[in-house]
Structure formats: C-alpha cells, structure tokens
C-alpha cells in the first residue's frame, strides 16, 4: 500500500529515523483536489502549527508517496494521533511526476478538520519539509513556496514536547 506524505514525513530521515518506518519505495507525486496548508494545531498546545491537507477542487497537494506495509501504515497513524482524533485517514488519488512501472494511483493520507489561523509553523519544521521536497525532486516552484511560508522560531514548549515525543517513539518501536 502507499502512504502520501506532505509534511515532515516527506523527509526519509524523519520517516525512517524519528518514526521508525521501513518503506520500499518513494515517489514524488501530486494529489489533485487537495491543498497543503500550515494551520493545523497539535494536540498539545505548543504555539506552533503543522502541515495539513484540505479539499480544494482547484488545487493539487505535492508530496511523496511511500510504499509501506499495513503494519507500517498503522504505526504512522498511531504516531500521528489518528486514534485520538489528531488526523483522520483519507484516500487520495496520486499522480507521479515521472511515469514509471508500478506507480501508485491511490494512497492513504492523513487530514484534519482542526485549524488555527493564528499559529505558524516553526523554521525547524519547515526546514524538514524543504529537505524532503529537495530529496525527492519536487518542483523548484513548490520548494520556493515552502521557503516563503511565514515561520517562526521553535517555542520552548515545542522543544520540550518534541524531546518527550522522541523518547516515547524510540521506546515504543523497541518494544514492538
């Protein structure tokens, strides 16, 4: 199965390292009918926002489709908070930028109805998105758009919370 990443999970080091996900292939794709936004608040208020996709018939979200098995997808959903309503699973149509054999035409992704226009993503977070977009060869125009997103410094609450989450993710993967 395929998982469509549009946030920090686009970066292989984040998906493999922080989340502990093993994937077989990664393909740069566009997802018509969806738009990437940066107004998704986290479950725990830390003063920053994250990426989200929202339906928009006139747009296309750009990102990376990763080939994963069901167990890996379940782990992504667990670490992204699907079970507690942080995101919901959505099925999206994907179009690879480069035609190739066995390319996906649909993927599972995550979307949220939660929005907070007063929040901005951190520069650290946007750096991960830009690194992932560069790594997978997303169009230069899109990378320029990511670079233009208004971002702030990481808050102290975000740094502290990230340390706790990272420790929890490392411990959980060892136990499984």
PDB file of C-alpha atoms in Angstrom:
ATOM      1  CA  UNK A   1       0.000   0.000   0.000  1.00  0.00           C
ATOM      2  CA  UNK A   2       1.007   3.630  -0.406  1.00  0.00           C
ATOM      3  CA  UNK A   3       1.170   6.470   2.107  1.00  0.00           C
ATOM      4  CA  UNK A   4       1.104  10.087   0.881  1.00  0.00           C
ATOM      5  CA  UNK A   5       3.315  12.378   2.981  1.00  0.00           C
ATOM      6  CA  UNK A   6       3.147  16.153   2.580  1.00  0.00           C
ATOM      7  CA  UNK A   7       4.698  17.352   5.869  1.00  0.00           C
ATOM      8  CA  UNK A   8       7.910  16.450   7.676  1.00  0.00           C
ATOM      9  CA  UNK A   9       7.366  12.767   6.834  1.00  0.00           C
ATOM     10  CA  UNK A  10       8.410  13.612   3.244  1.00  0.00           C
ATOM     11  CA  UNK A  11      11.979  13.559   4.516  1.00  0.00           C
ATOM     12  CA  UNK A  12      13.263   9.973   4.560  1.00  0.00           C
ATOM     13  CA  UNK A  13      15.370  10.618   7.672  1.00  0.00           C
ATOM     14  CA  UNK A  14      12.257  11.740   9.562  1.00  0.00           C
ATOM     15  CA  UNK A  15      10.106   8.852   8.379  1.00  0.00           C
ATOM     16  CA  UNK A  16      12.810   6.216   8.932  1.00  0.00           C
ATOM     17  CA  UNK A  17      14.565   7.765  11.898  1.00  0.00           C
ATOM     18  CA  UNK A  18      12.049   9.597  14.057  1.00  0.00           C
ATOM     19  CA  UNK A  19       9.046   7.434  13.179  1.00  0.00           C
ATOM     20  CA  UNK A  20      10.944   4.175  12.610  1.00  0.00           C
ATOM     21  CA  UNK A  21       9.107   3.415   9.354  1.00  0.00           C
ATOM     22  CA  UNK A  22      10.515   0.967   6.829  1.00  0.00           C
ATOM     23  CA  UNK A  23       9.420   1.774   3.286  1.00  0.00           C
ATOM     24  CA  UNK A  24      10.195   0.062  -0.004  1.00  0.00           C
ATOM     25  CA  UNK A  25       9.978   2.951  -2.478  1.00  0.00           C
ATOM     26  CA  UNK A  26       9.364   6.683  -2.543  1.00  0.00           C
ATOM     27  CA  UNK A  27       7.815   8.506  -5.499  1.00  0.00           C
ATOM     28  CA  UNK A  28       7.241  12.261  -5.894  1.00  0.00           C
ATOM     29  CA  UNK A  29       3.546  12.841  -6.600  1.00  0.00           C
ATOM     30  CA  UNK A  30       0.816  15.423  -6.869  1.00  0.00           C
ATOM     31  CA  UNK A  31      -2.642  14.920  -5.367  1.00  0.00           C
ATOM     32  CA  UNK A  32      -5.349  16.748  -7.320  1.00  0.00           C
ATOM     33  CA  UNK A  33      -8.285  18.124  -5.357  1.00  0.00           C
ATOM     34  CA  UNK A  34      -6.288  18.784  -2.162  1.00  0.00           C
ATOM     35  CA  UNK A  35      -4.206  21.730  -0.918  1.00  0.00           C
ATOM     36  CA  UNK A  36      -1.402  21.827   1.659  1.00  0.00           C
ATOM     37  CA  UNK A  37      -1.983  24.345   4.469  1.00  0.00           C
ATOM     38  CA  UNK A  38       0.027  25.181   7.596  1.00  0.00           C
ATOM     39  CA  UNK A  39      -2.660  25.925  10.184  1.00  0.00           C
ATOM     40  CA  UNK A  40      -3.024  22.543  11.893  1.00  0.00           C
ATOM     41  CA  UNK A  41      -2.661  22.877  15.669  1.00  0.00           C
ATOM     42  CA  UNK A  42      -1.066  19.996  17.580  1.00  0.00           C
ATOM     43  CA  UNK A  43      -2.989  18.039  20.207  1.00  0.00           C
ATOM     44  CA  UNK A  44      -0.912  19.671  22.936  1.00  0.00           C
ATOM     45  CA  UNK A  45      -0.747  23.479  22.677  1.00  0.00           C
ATOM     46  CA  UNK A  46       2.883  24.355  21.916  1.00  0.00           C
ATOM     47  CA  UNK A  47       2.429  27.596  19.978  1.00  0.00           C
ATOM     48  CA  UNK A  48       3.202  26.162  16.539  1.00  0.00           C
ATOM     49  CA  UNK A  49       1.271  24.688  13.629  1.00  0.00           C
ATOM     50  CA  UNK A  50       1.852  21.780  11.275  1.00  0.00           C
ATOM     51  CA  UNK A  51       1.013  20.858   7.702  1.00  0.00           C
ATOM     52  CA  UNK A  52      -2.402  19.551   6.757  1.00  0.00           C
ATOM     53  CA  UNK A  53      -4.253  18.836   3.544  1.00  0.00           C
ATOM     54  CA  UNK A  54      -7.707  20.217   2.877  1.00  0.00           C
ATOM     55  CA  UNK A  55     -10.072  19.527  -0.010  1.00  0.00           C
ATOM     56  CA  UNK A  56      -9.785  22.104  -2.795  1.00  0.00           C
ATOM     57  CA  UNK A  57     -11.057  21.198  -6.284  1.00  0.00           C
ATOM     58  CA  UNK A  58      -8.835  23.854  -7.878  1.00  0.00           C
ATOM     59  CA  UNK A  59      -5.563  22.826  -6.247  1.00  0.00           C
ATOM     60  CA  UNK A  60      -3.084  19.963  -6.046  1.00  0.00           C
ATOM     61  CA  UNK A  61      -1.065  18.971  -2.994  1.00  0.00           C
ATOM     62  CA  UNK A  62       2.532  17.959  -3.656  1.00  0.00           C
ATOM     63  CA  UNK A  63       4.445  15.405  -1.674  1.00  0.00           C
ATOM     64  CA  UNK A  64       5.834  11.880  -1.625  1.00  0.00           C
ATOM     65  CA  UNK A  65       4.103   8.509  -1.887  1.00  0.00           C
ATOM     66  CA  UNK A  66       5.887   5.857   0.185  1.00  0.00           C
ATOM     67  CA  UNK A  67       5.270   2.158  -0.346  1.00  0.00           C
ATOM     68  CA  UNK A  68       4.693   0.626   3.102  1.00  0.00           C
ATOM     69  CA  UNK A  69       3.009  -2.457   4.510  1.00  0.00           C
ATOM     70  CA  UNK A  70      -0.120  -2.357   6.679  1.00  0.00           C
ATOM     71  CA  UNK A  71       1.877  -2.579   9.921  1.00  0.00           C
ATOM     72  CA  UNK A  72       3.994   0.435   8.966  1.00  0.00           C
ATOM     73  CA  UNK A  73       0.892   2.423   7.994  1.00  0.00           C
ATOM     74  CA  UNK A  74      -0.687   1.531  11.343  1.00  0.00           C
ATOM     75  CA  UNK A  75       2.454   2.833  13.077  1.00  0.00           C
ATOM     76  CA  UNK A  76       2.334   6.099  11.084  1.00  0.00           C
ATOM     77  CA  UNK A  77      -1.301   6.556  12.084  1.00  0.00           C
ATOM     78  CA  UNK A  78      -0.501   5.775  15.723  1.00  0.00           C
ATOM     79  CA  UNK A  79       2.373   8.267  15.879  1.00  0.00           C
ATOM     80  CA  UNK A  80       0.317  10.933  14.095  1.00  0.00           C
ATOM     81  CA  UNK A  81      -2.523  10.586  16.611  1.00  0.00           C
ATOM     82  CA  UNK A  82      -5.252   9.146  14.389  1.00  0.00           C
ATOM     83  CA  UNK A  83      -6.665   7.138  17.315  1.00  0.00           C
ATOM     84  CA  UNK A  84      -7.174  10.317  19.350  1.00  0.00           C
ATOM     85  CA  UNK A  85      -8.569  12.462  16.529  1.00  0.00           C
ATOM     86  CA  UNK A  86      -5.427  14.409  15.633  1.00  0.00           C
ATOM     87  CA  UNK A  87      -5.852  13.354  11.988  1.00  0.00           C
ATOM     88  CA  UNK A  88      -8.243  11.141  10.033  1.00  0.00           C
ATOM     89  CA  UNK A  89      -7.348   8.678   7.311  1.00  0.00           C
ATOM     90  CA  UNK A  90      -8.253   9.794   3.792  1.00  0.00           C
ATOM     91  CA  UNK A  91      -7.812   8.042   0.455  1.00  0.00           C
ATOM     92  CA  UNK A  92      -6.331  10.292  -2.216  1.00  0.00           C
ATOM     93  CA  UNK A  93      -5.662   9.960  -5.932  1.00  0.00           C
ATOM     94  CA  UNK A  94      -1.961  10.390  -6.703  1.00  0.00           C
ATOM     95  CA  UNK A  95      -0.215  11.306  -9.937  1.00  0.00           C
ATOM     96  CA  UNK A  96       3.531  10.618 -10.114  1.00  0.00           C
ATOM     97  CA  UNK A  97       5.625  13.404 -11.636  1.00  0.00           C
ATOM     98  CA  UNK A  98       7.611  10.822 -13.599  1.00  0.00           C
ATOM     99  CA  UNK A  99       5.822   7.943 -15.293  1.00  0.00           C
ATOM    100  CA  UNK A 100       7.100   4.586 -14.054  1.00  0.00           C
ATOM    101  CA  UNK A 101       6.024   0.985 -13.894  1.00  0.00           C
ATOM    102  CA  UNK A 102       4.045   0.001 -10.801  1.00  0.00           C
ATOM    103  CA  UNK A 103       3.490   3.624  -9.776  1.00  0.00           C
ATOM    104  CA  UNK A 104       0.534   4.126  -7.434  1.00  0.00           C
ATOM    105  CA  UNK A 105      -2.716   5.775  -8.438  1.00  0.00           C
ATOM    106  CA  UNK A 106      -4.167   5.966  -4.911  1.00  0.00           C
ATOM    107  CA  UNK A 107      -2.657   6.353  -1.462  1.00  0.00           C
ATOM    108  CA  UNK A 108      -3.654   6.685   2.155  1.00  0.00           C
ATOM    109  CA  UNK A 109      -3.001  10.059   3.721  1.00  0.00           C
ATOM    110  CA  UNK A 110      -3.972  11.980   6.833  1.00  0.00           C
ATOM    111  CA  UNK A 111      -6.100  15.122   7.097  1.00  0.00           C
ATOM    112  CA  UNK A 112      -7.564  17.111   9.977  1.00  0.00           C
ATOM    113  CA  UNK A 113     -10.609  19.319  10.439  1.00  0.00           C
ATOM    114  CA  UNK A 114      -8.738  21.237  13.149  1.00  0.00           C
ATOM    115  CA  UNK A 115      -7.407  24.663  12.092  1.00  0.00           C
ATOM    116  CA  UNK A 116      -5.928  27.668  13.866  1.00  0.00           C
ATOM    117  CA  UNK A 117      -5.021  30.581  11.604  1.00  0.00           C
ATOM    118  CA  UNK A 118      -3.196  32.332  14.470  1.00  0.00           C
ATOM    119  CA  UNK A 119      -0.430  29.693  14.525  1.00  0.00           C
ATOM    120  CA  UNK A 120       2.631  29.435  12.284  1.00  0.00           C
ATOM    121  CA  UNK A 121       4.954  26.510  11.690  1.00  0.00           C
ATOM    122  CA  UNK A 122       8.474  26.668  13.069  1.00  0.00           C
ATOM    123  CA  UNK A 123      11.509  27.284  10.892  1.00  0.00           C
ATOM    124  CA  UNK A 124      12.828  23.899  12.065  1.00  0.00           C
ATOM    125  CA  UNK A 125       9.664  22.169  10.848  1.00  0.00           C
ATOM    126  CA  UNK A 126       9.670  23.994   7.507  1.00  0.00           C
ATOM    127  CA  UNK A 127      13.327  23.006   7.090  1.00  0.00           C
ATOM    128  CA  UNK A 128      12.293  19.357   7.302  1.00  0.00           C
ATOM    129  CA  UNK A 129       9.628  19.869   4.613  1.00  0.00           C
ATOM    130  CA  UNK A 130      12.049  21.667   2.332  1.00  0.00           C
ATOM    131  CA  UNK A 131      14.691  18.957   2.844  1.00  0.00           C
ATOM    132  CA  UNK A 132      12.132  16.265   1.973  1.00  0.00           C
ATOM    133  CA  UNK A 133      10.943  18.158  -1.103  1.00  0.00           C
ATOM    134  CA  UNK A 134      14.528  18.582  -2.302  1.00  0.00           C
ATOM    135  CA  UNK A 135      15.399  14.947  -1.533  1.00  0.00           C
ATOM    136  CA  UNK A 136      12.553  13.638  -3.685  1.00  0.00           C
ATOM    137  CA  UNK A 137      12.856  16.131  -6.523  1.00  0.00           C
ATOM    138  CA  UNK A 138       9.634  18.085  -6.081  1.00  0.00           C
ATOM    139  CA  UNK A 139       9.380  21.057  -8.470  1.00  0.00           C
ATOM    140  CA  UNK A 140      11.531  24.111  -7.734  1.00  0.00           C
ATOM    141  CA  UNK A 141       8.422  26.332  -7.737  1.00  0.00           C
ATOM    142  CA  UNK A 142       6.944  24.285  -4.900  1.00  0.00           C
ATOM    143  CA  UNK A 143      10.168  24.414  -2.910  1.00  0.00           C
ATOM    144  CA  UNK A 144      10.145  28.200  -3.358  1.00  0.00           C
ATOM    145  CA  UNK A 145       6.566  28.265  -1.997  1.00  0.00           C
ATOM    146  CA  UNK A 146       7.662  26.245   1.043  1.00  0.00           C
ATOM    147  CA  UNK A 147      10.559  28.637   1.621  1.00  0.00           C
ATOM    148  CA  UNK A 148       8.107  31.566   1.506  1.00  0.00           C
ATOM    149  CA  UNK A 149       5.828  30.187   4.246  1.00  0.00           C
ATOM    150  CA  UNK A 150       5.843  32.519   7.246  1.00  0.00           C
ATOM    151  CA  UNK A 151       7.574  30.559  10.000  1.00  0.00           C
ATOM    152  CA  UNK A 152       8.837  31.415  13.471  1.00  0.00           C
ATOM    153  CA  UNK A 153      11.395  30.150  15.916  1.00  0.00           C
ATOM    154  CA  UNK A 154      10.564  26.942  17.792  1.00  0.00           C
ATOM    155  CA  UNK A 155       8.859  27.671  21.070  1.00  0.00           C
ATOM    156  CA  UNK A 156      10.283  26.389  24.353  1.00  0.00           C
ATOM    157  CA  UNK A 157       7.118  24.315  24.782  1.00  0.00           C
ATOM    158  CA  UNK A 158       7.623  22.744  21.345  1.00  0.00           C
ATOM    159  CA  UNK A 159      11.262  21.862  22.054  1.00  0.00           C
ATOM    160  CA  UNK A 160      10.349  20.292  25.389  1.00  0.00           C
ATOM    161  CA  UNK A 161       7.395  18.378  23.968  1.00  0.00           C
ATOM    162  CA  UNK A 162       9.438  17.125  20.965  1.00  0.00           C
ATOM    163  CA  UNK A 163      12.046  15.693  23.361  1.00  0.00           C
ATOM    164  CA  UNK A 164       9.327  13.758  25.216  1.00  0.00           C
ATOM    165  CA  UNK A 165       7.711  12.505  21.998  1.00  0.00           C
ATOM    166  CA  UNK A 166      11.029  11.423  20.504  1.00  0.00           C
ATOM    167  CA  UNK A 167      11.877   9.424  23.628  1.00  0.00           C
ATOM    168  CA  UNK A 168       8.449   7.810  23.545  1.00  0.00           C
ATOM    169  CA  UNK A 169       8.737   6.916  19.853  1.00  0.00           C
ATOM    170  CA  UNK A 170      12.144   5.309  20.364  1.00  0.00           C
ATOM    171  CA  UNK A 171      10.904   3.260  23.328  1.00  0.00           C
ATOM    172  CA  UNK A 172       7.688   2.169  21.609  1.00  0.00           C
ATOM    173  CA  UNK A 173       9.447   0.869  18.475  1.00  0.00           C
ATOM    174  CA  UNK A 174      11.906  -1.172  20.570  1.00  0.00           C
ATOM    175  CA  UNK A 175       9.034  -2.868  22.400  1.00  0.00           C
ATOM    176  CA  UNK A 176       7.126  -3.806  19.244  1.00  0.00           C
TER     177      UNK A 176
END
